[in-house]
Coordinates of C-alpha atoms in Angstrom, one line a residue:
X1 CA 247.5 183.4 -113.8
X2 CA 245.5 185.4 -116.6
X3 CA 242.0 184.9 -117.4
X4 CA 241.0 183.4 -120.4
X5 CA 238.8 185.0 -122.2
X6 CA 236.2 183.5 -124.8
X7 CA 233.3 185.4 -126.8
X8 CA 230.3 184.2 -128.0
X9 CA 226.5 184.8 -128.8
X10 CA 225.5 182.4 -126.4
X11 CA 227.2 180.5 -123.5
X12 CA 225.7 177.3 -122.1
X13 CA 226.6 176.2 -119.1
X14 CA 226.1 171.8 -119.1
X15 CA 227.4 169.4 -121.9
X16 CA 223.9 167.4 -121.2
X17 CA 221.5 166.5 -123.8
X18 CA 219.7 169.3 -122.9
X19 CA 222.7 171.5 -124.1
X20 CA 224.0 170.0 -126.8
X21 CA 220.5 170.1 -128.1
X22 CA 220.3 173.7 -128.1
X23 CA 223.7 173.9 -129.5
X24 CA 222.4 171.8 -132.4
X25 CA 219.8 174.2 -132.9
X26 CA 221.8 177.1 -132.3
X27 CA 224.2 176.4 -135.4
X28 CA 221.4 175.4 -137.6
X29 CA 220.6 179.3 -136.9
X30 CA 223.8 180.6 -137.6
X31 CA 224.5 181.3 -133.9
X32 CA 227.8 181.0 -132.6
X33 CA 228.7 178.8 -129.3
X34 CA 230.5 178.1 -126.4
X35 CA 229.0 174.7 -124.5
X36 CA 231.3 174.3 -121.2
X37 CA 230.8 171.6 -118.9
X38 CA 233.4 170.9 -116.2
X39 CA 233.6 167.0 -116.6
X40 CA 235.7 165.5 -119.5
X41 CA 235.2 165.2 -123.0
X42 CA 234.2 161.4 -122.9
X43 CA 231.5 162.0 -120.4
X44 CA 229.8 164.3 -123.0
X45 CA 226.1 163.9 -122.8
X46 CA 225.7 163.9 -119.1
X47 CA 223.2 161.2 -117.6
X48 CA 221.3 160.5 -120.9
X49 CA 224.6 159.0 -122.3
X50 CA 223.8 156.3 -119.6
X51 CA 220.3 156.3 -120.4
X52 CA 217.6 153.5 -121.7
X53 CA 216.4 156.1 -123.9
X54 CA 213.2 155.8 -123.9
X55 CA 210.9 158.8 -124.8
X56 CA 207.2 159.7 -124.3
X57 CA 205.6 160.7 -127.8
X58 CA 201.9 161.2 -128.5
X59 CA 200.6 159.8 -132.0
X60 CA 203.5 158.5 -133.0
X61 CA 204.2 156.2 -136.4
X62 CA 205.2 153.3 -134.0
X63 CA 201.5 154.1 -132.1
X64 CA 199.5 154.3 -135.5
X65 CA 201.2 150.8 -136.9
X66 CA 200.2 149.0 -133.7
X67 CA 196.1 150.6 -133.6
X68 CA 196.9 152.7 -130.6
X69 CA 194.6 155.7 -130.6
X70 CA 196.1 158.7 -128.8
X71 CA 195.9 162.2 -129.1
X72 CA 197.7 165.6 -127.5
X73 CA 194.3 165.9 -125.5
X74 CA 194.0 162.6 -123.8
X75 CA 197.8 163.0 -123.0
X76 CA 197.5 166.0 -121.6
X77 CA 194.3 164.7 -119.3
X78 CA 196.7 161.5 -117.9
X79 CA 199.5 164.2 -117.2
X80 CA 197.7 166.3 -115.0
X81 CA 195.9 163.8 -113.3
X82 CA 199.1 161.9 -112.6
X83 CA 201.5 164.8 -111.6
X84 CA 198.4 165.9 -109.2
X85 CA 198.8 169.5 -111.1
X86 CA 195.9 171.9 -109.9
X87 CA 194.4 175.0 -110.6
X88 CA 197.2 177.3 -109.3
X89 CA 199.7 175.1 -111.6
X90 CA 199.1 177.1 -114.6
X91 CA 203.0 177.3 -115.9
X92 CA 203.6 173.5 -115.0
X93 CA 200.2 172.6 -116.6
X94 CA 200.5 175.4 -119.6
X95 CA 204.7 173.4 -120.2
X96 CA 202.6 170.1 -119.9
X97 CA 200.3 171.8 -123.1
X98 CA 202.6 173.1 -125.2
X99 CA 204.9 169.5 -124.7
X100 CA 201.9 167.2 -125.6
X101 CA 201.0 169.5 -128.6
X102 CA 204.2 169.6 -130.0
X103 CA 206.8 166.8 -129.2
X104 CA 205.2 164.7 -131.8
X105 CA 207.2 167.5 -134.6
X106 CA 209.5 169.0 -132.2
X107 CA 211.0 165.8 -130.7
X108 CA 209.4 163.3 -132.5
X109 CA 209.8 163.7 -136.4
X110 CA 213.1 165.8 -135.7
X111 CA 214.9 163.0 -134.2
X112 CA 213.9 160.9 -137.2
X113 CA 215.6 163.7 -139.6
X114 CA 218.6 163.5 -137.9
X115 CA 218.5 160.0 -137.6
X116 CA 217.5 158.3 -134.5
X117 CA 215.0 155.7 -134.6
X118 CA 212.8 153.9 -132.2
X119 CA 211.6 150.2 -131.5
X120 CA 208.7 149.0 -133.1
X121 CA 206.6 147.9 -130.2
X122 CA 205.8 150.9 -127.6
X123 CA 206.5 150.2 -123.9
X124 CA 203.8 150.9 -121.4
X125 CA 204.9 152.3 -118.6
X126 CA 203.5 154.0 -115.7
X127 CA 199.8 153.1 -116.2
X128 CA 198.4 154.3 -112.9
X129 CA 197.4 152.8 -109.8
X130 CA 195.0 155.0 -107.8
X131 CA 195.8 157.5 -109.8
X132 CA 195.6 158.1 -113.5
X133 CA 198.8 157.1 -115.4
X134 CA 199.3 156.6 -119.3
X135 CA 195.8 155.8 -120.6
X136 CA 197.9 154.1 -123.5
X137 CA 201.1 152.8 -124.8
X138 CA 204.0 155.9 -124.7
X139 CA 207.2 155.3 -123.9
X140 CA 209.1 155.0 -127.1
X141 CA 212.6 153.1 -126.7
X142 CA 215.2 154.3 -129.2
X143 CA 217.3 151.5 -130.6
X144 CA 220.6 152.3 -129.8
X145 CA 219.8 153.5 -126.2
X146 CA 220.7 157.0 -124.6
X147 CA 224.5 156.3 -126.1
X148 CA 222.8 156.1 -129.6
X149 CA 220.7 159.6 -129.1
X150 CA 223.8 161.3 -127.8
X151 CA 226.0 160.2 -130.3
X152 CA 223.7 161.0 -133.2
X153 CA 223.8 164.6 -131.7
X154 CA 227.3 164.8 -131.3
X155 CA 228.1 163.8 -134.3
X156 CA 226.2 167.1 -135.7
X157 CA 227.9 169.2 -133.8
X158 CA 231.1 167.7 -135.4
X159 CA 230.3 168.7 -139.2
X160 CA 232.3 170.9 -140.7
X161 CA 229.6 174.2 -141.1
X162 CA 228.7 173.6 -136.8
X163 CA 232.6 173.2 -135.6
X164 CA 232.8 176.5 -137.3
X165 CA 230.2 178.3 -134.8
X166 CA 230.5 176.1 -131.6
X167 CA 233.5 175.7 -129.0
X168 CA 233.2 173.2 -126.3
X169 CA 235.2 173.9 -122.8
X170 CA 235.6 170.6 -121.0
X171 CA 237.2 170.4 -117.4
X172 CA 235.7 174.2 -117.0
X173 CA 233.1 174.8 -113.9
X174 CA 231.0 177.6 -113.9
X175 CA 230.6 179.5 -110.7
X176 CA 228.7 183.1 -111.3
X177 CA 227.3 184.8 -113.8
X178 CA 228.1 188.3 -115.2
X179 CA 225.6 191.0 -115.0
X180 CA 225.1 194.9 -116.0
X181 CA 222.8 196.7 -116.5
X182 CA 219.9 194.4 -115.5
X183 CA 221.0 191.7 -117.9
X184 CA 223.3 188.4 -118.3
X185 CA 226.3 189.0 -120.1
X186 CA 228.1 186.1 -119.6
X187 CA 229.5 183.6 -117.0
X188 CA 232.7 182.8 -115.1
X189 CA 234.2 180.0 -113.7
X190 CA 238.0 177.9 -113.2
X191 CA 239.9 175.4 -115.1
X192 CA 240.2 171.9 -113.9
X193 CA 243.7 171.5 -115.1
X194 CA 245.7 174.7 -113.8
X195 CA 243.1 176.5 -111.4
X196 CA 243.1 179.2 -113.7
X197 CA 239.7 181.4 -114.6
X198 CA 238.0 181.8 -117.3
X199 CA 235.3 184.2 -119.1
X200 CA 232.9 183.9 -121.5
X201 CA 231.5 187.0 -122.6
X202 CA 228.1 186.4 -124.3
X203 CA 224.3 187.9 -125.8
X204 CA 222.8 185.0 -123.6
X205 CA 223.2 182.6 -121.1
X206 CA 222.0 179.3 -121.4
X207 CA 221.6 177.2 -117.7
X208 CA 221.9 173.6 -118.8
X209 CA 223.5 172.0 -116.0
X210 CA 221.9 169.3 -114.9
X211 CA 219.5 169.1 -111.8
X212 CA 219.8 169.0 -107.7
X213 CA 219.5 164.5 -106.9
X214 CA 223.2 163.7 -106.6
X215 CA 223.2 166.3 -103.7
X216 CA 222.3 163.6 -100.7
X217 CA 221.9 166.5 -98.2
X218 CA 219.9 168.7 -100.6
X219 CA 217.4 165.8 -101.0
X220 CA 217.7 165.3 -97.2
X221 CA 216.5 169.0 -96.5
X222 CA 214.3 169.2 -99.2
X223 CA 212.4 166.2 -98.7
X224 CA 208.4 165.4 -99.4
X225 CA 207.3 164.5 -96.5
X226 CA 204.3 163.0 -98.6
X227 CA 206.8 160.4 -99.4
X228 CA 207.1 159.0 -95.8
X229 CA 210.3 159.7 -93.8
X230 CA 213.7 160.0 -95.3
X231 CA 215.4 156.6 -95.4
X232 CA 218.9 156.9 -93.8
X233 CA 220.7 155.4 -97.5
X234 CA 220.0 156.7 -100.8
X235 CA 221.6 155.4 -103.8
X236 CA 222.1 158.1 -106.0
X237 CA 221.4 156.9 -109.7
X238 CA 222.0 160.5 -111.3
X239 CA 225.0 162.6 -112.3
X240 CA 228.1 163.0 -110.0
X241 CA 227.8 167.0 -110.8
X242 CA 224.0 167.3 -109.9
X243 CA 224.1 169.0 -107.2
X244 CA 222.4 172.0 -107.7
X245 CA 225.0 174.7 -107.5
X246 CA 224.0 176.4 -110.9
X247 CA 220.7 176.4 -109.5
X248 CA 222.2 178.4 -106.4
X249 CA 224.1 180.9 -109.0
X250 CA 220.8 181.5 -110.5
X251 CA 219.1 182.6 -107.3
X252 CA 221.9 185.0 -106.2
X253 CA 221.0 186.5 -109.9
X254 CA 217.6 187.2 -109.2
X255 CA 215.9 183.8 -110.4
X256 CA 213.7 181.4 -109.0
X257 CA 214.4 177.3 -107.8
X258 CA 210.4 176.1 -107.4
X259 CA 209.3 173.0 -106.1
X260 CA 212.9 172.0 -104.2
X261 CA 211.3 168.8 -102.9
X262 CA 210.1 167.3 -106.0
X263 CA 212.5 163.9 -106.8
X264 CA 212.0 161.4 -109.1
X265 CA 213.1 158.7 -107.2
X266 CA 212.8 154.3 -108.2
X267 CA 212.4 152.3 -105.2
X268 CA 214.4 149.1 -106.5
X269 CA 218.0 150.5 -106.6
X270 CA 221.4 148.5 -106.2
X271 CA 224.9 149.9 -105.3
X272 CA 226.9 149.8 -108.4
X273 CA 229.6 147.5 -108.4
X274 CA 232.2 149.6 -110.2
X275 CA 231.1 153.0 -108.6
X276 CA 231.8 156.1 -110.4
X277 CA 231.1 158.6 -107.8
X278 CA 230.3 158.2 -104.1
X279 CA 226.9 156.2 -103.2
X280 CA 226.4 155.2 -107.3
X281 CA 223.7 153.0 -107.7
X282 CA 222.1 150.9 -110.6
X283 CA 218.1 151.8 -111.0
X284 CA 216.6 148.2 -112.1
X285 CA 213.3 146.9 -113.8
X286 CA 211.5 144.9 -111.1
X287 CA 210.5 141.8 -111.7
X288 CA 206.5 141.9 -111.6
X289 CA 206.5 138.2 -111.1
X290 CA 209.1 138.2 -107.7
X291 CA 207.3 138.7 -104.3
X292 CA 208.7 142.1 -102.6
X293 CA 209.4 141.8 -99.3
X294 CA 210.3 144.3 -96.3
X295 CA 213.6 144.1 -94.6
X296 CA 212.5 141.5 -92.1
X297 CA 211.1 139.2 -95.1
X298 CA 207.5 139.8 -94.8
X299 CA 205.7 140.8 -98.2
X300 CA 204.5 144.7 -98.0
X301 CA 200.8 145.2 -98.0
X302 CA 198.6 145.7 -97.9
X303 CA 198.8 146.3 -101.4
X304 CA 201.4 144.3 -102.6
X305 CA 204.1 146.0 -104.7
X306 CA 204.1 145.6 -108.5
X307 CA 206.3 148.1 -111.2
X308 CA 205.1 149.3 -114.0
X309 CA 202.1 151.1 -112.7
X310 CA 202.8 153.9 -110.2
X311 CA 207.0 154.7 -109.7
X312 CA 205.3 157.4 -106.6
X313 CA 203.6 154.7 -105.0
X314 CA 206.3 151.9 -104.8
X315 CA 208.6 154.3 -103.1
X316 CA 206.3 155.3 -100.4
X317 CA 205.3 152.1 -99.7
X318 CA 209.1 151.5 -99.3
X319 CA 209.5 154.3 -97.7
X320 CA 207.1 153.2 -95.0
X321 CA 208.2 150.2 -94.2
X322 CA 210.6 148.7 -91.4
X323 CA 214.3 150.0 -92.3
X324 CA 212.9 151.6 -95.1
X325 CA 214.9 149.2 -98.1
X326 CA 213.3 146.4 -99.9
X327 CA 214.2 142.4 -100.8
X328 CA 212.8 141.1 -104.3
X329 CA 212.5 137.1 -104.2
X330 CA 212.3 134.8 -107.4
X331 CA 213.6 131.9 -108.8
X332 CA 216.1 132.1 -112.0
X333 CA 213.7 131.7 -114.4
X334 CA 211.8 134.6 -113.5
X335 CA 214.8 136.6 -113.3
X336 CA 216.4 135.8 -116.7
X337 CA 212.7 136.8 -118.0
X338 CA 211.7 139.4 -116.2
X339 CA 214.8 141.3 -114.5
X340 CA 216.6 143.9 -116.3
X341 CA 218.4 147.4 -115.4
X342 CA 217.5 150.3 -116.7
X343 CA 220.1 152.4 -118.7
X344 CA 223.0 151.8 -121.6
X345 CA 225.6 150.5 -119.1
X346 CA 224.0 146.7 -118.8
X347 CA 222.0 146.5 -122.0
X348 CA 224.9 146.1 -124.3
X349 CA 222.7 144.2 -127.1
X350 CA 220.4 147.4 -127.5
X351 CA 223.3 150.1 -127.2
X352 CA 225.2 148.2 -129.2
X353 CA 222.0 147.4 -131.9
X354 CA 223.0 143.6 -132.3
X355 CA 219.3 142.7 -133.2
X356 CA 220.0 139.3 -133.4
X357 CA 221.4 138.8 -129.7
X358 CA 218.2 141.6 -128.8
X359 CA 215.9 139.1 -130.1
X360 CA 217.8 135.9 -128.4
X361 CA 217.1 137.5 -125.2
X362 CA 213.9 138.4 -125.3
X363 CA 212.7 134.3 -126.2
X364 CA 215.0 132.9 -123.7
X365 CA 215.8 135.3 -121.4
X366 CA 218.9 137.4 -120.2
X367 CA 220.7 134.6 -118.3
X368 CA 223.7 136.9 -119.3
X369 CA 222.5 139.6 -117.1
X370 CA 221.4 137.8 -114.4
X371 CA 225.2 136.1 -113.9
X372 CA 226.6 139.4 -114.5
X373 CA 224.6 140.8 -111.4
X374 CA 224.9 138.0 -109.1
X375 CA 228.6 137.8 -109.5
X376 CA 229.2 141.7 -109.2
X377 CA 226.5 142.9 -107.4
X378 CA 226.7 142.7 -103.5
X379 CA 222.7 143.3 -103.4
X380 CA 222.4 140.0 -105.3
X381 CA 222.6 136.7 -103.7
X382 CA 221.4 133.3 -105.3
X383 CA 220.3 130.3 -103.2
X384 CA 219.5 126.5 -103.6
X385 CA 217.0 126.5 -100.4
X386 CA 214.9 129.0 -98.5
X387 CA 217.0 128.6 -95.4
X388 CA 220.5 129.5 -97.5
X389 CA 218.6 131.7 -99.2
X390 CA 217.0 133.6 -95.9
X391 CA 220.9 132.7 -94.1
X392 CA 222.7 135.3 -97.2
X393 CA 220.6 137.6 -97.0
X394 CA 221.1 137.8 -93.3
X395 CA 224.7 138.1 -94.0
X396 CA 224.3 141.1 -97.2
X397 CA 222.7 143.2 -94.3
X398 CA 224.3 142.3 -91.7
X399 CA 221.3 141.4 -89.4
X400 CA 219.4 138.5 -88.6
X401 CA 216.1 140.5 -89.5
X402 CA 214.8 137.4 -92.0
X403 CA 213.8 134.2 -90.0
X404 CA 213.7 131.3 -92.8
X405 CA 210.5 129.8 -91.6
X406 CA 208.4 132.8 -92.2
X407 CA 210.4 133.3 -95.1
X408 CA 209.2 130.0 -96.8
X409 CA 205.3 130.8 -95.0
X410 CA 205.2 134.0 -97.2
X411 CA 207.0 132.6 -100.5
X412 CA 204.5 129.1 -100.5
X413 CA 201.4 131.7 -99.7
X414 CA 202.0 133.9 -102.7
X415 CA 202.6 130.6 -104.9
X416 CA 199.6 129.2 -103.7
X417 CA 197.3 132.1 -105.6
X418 CA 199.9 132.0 -108.7
X419 CA 198.7 129.0 -108.7
X420 CA 195.3 130.1 -108.9
X421 CA 196.2 131.8 -112.8
X422 CA 193.7 134.3 -113.7
X423 CA 190.7 133.6 -111.1
X424 CA 193.6 134.3 -108.2
X425 CA 191.9 137.5 -106.2
X426 CA 195.8 138.3 -105.4
X427 CA 196.1 142.3 -106.5
X428 CA 199.8 141.1 -107.9
X429 CA 198.6 138.1 -110.3
X430 CA 195.8 140.2 -110.9
X431 CA 198.1 142.7 -112.4
X432 CA 200.6 140.1 -113.7
X433 CA 197.1 139.0 -116.0
X434 CA 196.8 142.6 -117.2
X435 CA 200.3 143.0 -117.9
X436 CA 200.5 139.9 -120.1
X437 CA 197.1 141.4 -122.2
X438 CA 199.5 143.8 -124.2
X439 CA 202.0 141.9 -127.0
X440 CA 204.5 144.7 -125.8
X441 CA 204.5 143.7 -122.0
X442 CA 203.9 139.6 -123.0
X443 CA 207.6 138.5 -124.1
X444 CA 209.0 140.3 -121.0
X445 CA 206.5 138.5 -117.7
X446 CA 206.2 135.2 -116.8
X447 CA 202.7 133.1 -117.3
X448 CA 202.4 132.6 -113.3
X449 CA 205.8 131.9 -112.8
X450 CA 205.5 129.9 -108.8
X451 CA 208.9 131.0 -106.8
X452 CA 209.2 127.5 -105.1
X453 CA 209.4 125.5 -108.7
X454 CA 212.0 122.9 -108.3
X455 CA 212.4 123.3 -112.5
X456 CA 213.2 127.4 -112.3
X457 CA 215.6 126.9 -109.3
X458 CA 217.7 128.1 -107.8
X459 CA 216.0 131.2 -105.6
X460 CA 217.4 134.7 -106.1
X461 CA 216.9 137.5 -103.3
X462 CA 218.2 141.3 -104.7
X463 CA 218.3 143.7 -101.5
X464 CA 216.9 147.2 -103.1
X465 CA 217.4 150.6 -101.8
X466 CA 215.9 154.3 -103.1
X467 CA 217.4 155.7 -106.0
X468 CA 217.2 159.1 -107.0
X469 CA 217.3 159.1 -110.4
X470 CA 215.9 163.0 -111.7
X471 CA 215.1 166.7 -110.2
X472 CA 211.1 167.1 -110.8
X473 CA 211.6 170.8 -109.3
X474 CA 214.1 173.5 -110.9
X475 CA 214.8 177.2 -112.4
X476 CA 211.0 178.4 -113.2
X477 CA 211.4 179.8 -117.0
X478 CA 208.4 181.2 -118.7
X479 CA 207.2 179.2 -121.9
X480 CA 210.6 180.5 -123.9
X481 CA 212.9 178.9 -121.6
X482 CA 213.5 182.6 -120.0
X483 CA 214.6 182.8 -116.6
X484 CA 211.7 184.7 -114.4
X485 CA 212.7 186.8 -111.8
X486 CA 211.8 185.8 -108.3
X487 CA 208.8 186.5 -107.0
X488 CA 207.2 187.6 -110.7
X489 CA 205.0 185.4 -113.4
X490 CA 206.0 187.6 -116.5
X491 CA 209.1 189.6 -115.6
X492 CA 212.2 187.6 -117.0
X493 CA 215.7 187.7 -116.0
X494 CA 217.2 189.4 -119.9
X495 CA 219.9 187.5 -121.0
X496 CA 219.7 184.0 -119.0
X497 CA 217.5 180.8 -119.9
X498 CA 217.2 177.6 -118.3
X499 CA 217.3 173.7 -120.2
X500 CA 216.4 170.2 -119.4
X501 CA 216.3 169.5 -115.8
X502 CA 218.0 172.4 -114.5
X503 CA 214.4 173.5 -115.4
X504 CA 213.0 170.7 -113.9
X505 CA 212.0 169.9 -117.6
X506 CA 210.3 172.3 -118.0
X507 CA 208.8 175.6 -116.3
X508 CA 210.6 174.4 -112.9
X509 CA 208.2 171.8 -112.4
X510 CA 206.4 170.6 -115.5
X511 CA 205.4 166.7 -114.3
X512 CA 204.0 168.2 -110.8
X513 CA 204.1 164.7 -108.1
X514 CA 204.4 162.1 -111.2
X515 CA 206.1 161.9 -114.1
X516 CA 204.6 159.4 -116.9
X517 CA 208.3 158.3 -117.9
X518 CA 210.3 159.1 -121.2
X519 CA 209.2 162.7 -120.4
X520 CA 212.9 163.7 -119.3
X521 CA 214.4 163.1 -122.5
X522 CA 211.9 164.4 -124.3
X523 CA 211.4 167.2 -121.9
X524 CA 215.6 168.1 -122.5
X525 CA 215.1 168.4 -126.7
X526 CA 212.5 170.3 -126.4
X527 CA 213.1 173.0 -124.2
X528 CA 216.6 173.0 -125.2
X529 CA 215.2 173.5 -129.2
X530 CA 212.6 176.0 -127.6
X531 CA 215.6 177.8 -125.9
X532 CA 217.7 178.2 -129.3
X533 CA 214.5 179.4 -131.4
X534 CA 213.6 182.1 -127.8
X535 CA 217.4 183.3 -128.1
X536 CA 216.9 183.0 -132.5
X537 CA 213.8 185.6 -132.1
X538 CA 211.8 182.2 -133.6
X539 CA 209.1 181.3 -130.5

């Protein structure tokens, strides 16, 4: 069977957000592009297509409208402290500085120019717990979720000018780089439909293939010891092809992968009711007013777990707990008002830009979501009493770990603290009070709601696992997205670039140990555009 050969100025490997942004930009500069992806055409956009659509921006018009004072200097200070970037993390610091300095023009204004719009209220996530987090709100939600973001960019690629310069190859898997005289000159691989070979000749190759955190074997091999011991069950909230294959290809060509142990995990993953790949999980936005318990039904402590402040701390706490999975216990009222699922799939009002439906869910709560989760997800149980709840929790876990009397005592003790309101000395209640002082959180946070409130029943319990989401490490690049040679901080592999999650969203580890959130989609756009400009001689 003959090998099919294609030629272009640039070959982009990966059809996620970073690859699309790079192709979009290259078409503007008159470059011809072949974009190759191993998935199907209806999955064009990758993980970003399924995302909630939050983007980290600095000094935006939404922030100014809300009188939030922000600056690149403040954002960088937050970033460095949260990520625990030390004096030796020179490349990560340089990339972080570049992002906070340039995201207003290169991400914010660029997206607005092509038709992407944001919610008027900026969300405040990763506020920090033991370490500094976001000093001010910076999480800008796209009206239409990540689906809208990728649709707008893909529509731009469908334009008559771009189409003359762009060729899309789906169902094509790249398995190697072509190198001549020390320069990357193309890629080769196999087609899925007939298993024939293909070859792309190009002046430059951009690796935009995503990360490695869908590969459980990789996660276990490189598990970061600071997180505690590796749990027996890790759900995959990433892409089905996020397996690190192209990272190994780059290493074989003389490149380097750094911080392979760095992964952005979430502590509140549940099994997907309609999984699209093995261990497929959904990432919940956990209710702040719920009681977070270990596998035995004991409150995790001594510091209680509350989402929205330090995701890494939540993961560390669960990984250090009994059996390394957890429960959240709440009532129906708390669930309807506070529970959410991260991503486009379970947020149809936002995804489909149905303003009335969205406003109704904010004011009245999202009962349809809770009913759907209770009906579809085996990790969600509903009961009219504590005894029944404990019984169902044990049925789900296949054990007798949760004692009903102990569970009732734990809930009543917490309810007593909640009833004290702002006067309470309970750290979770204090955090709830703190959240409610910001109007972006007030509508989605109950006003000191007790769990055993007869007017708010039935009870709800959700079993939650550690879920992998994004790779924080990746292919090491310089500030022009050029892949650096192994062992060098200056010498590059000519003709080879890496962007988005494949490059750890910048340089191989721009975040350090923590993300301030919204920096993933933003990092994909930013690095994709940087690579395009570098290839075109504009960086």
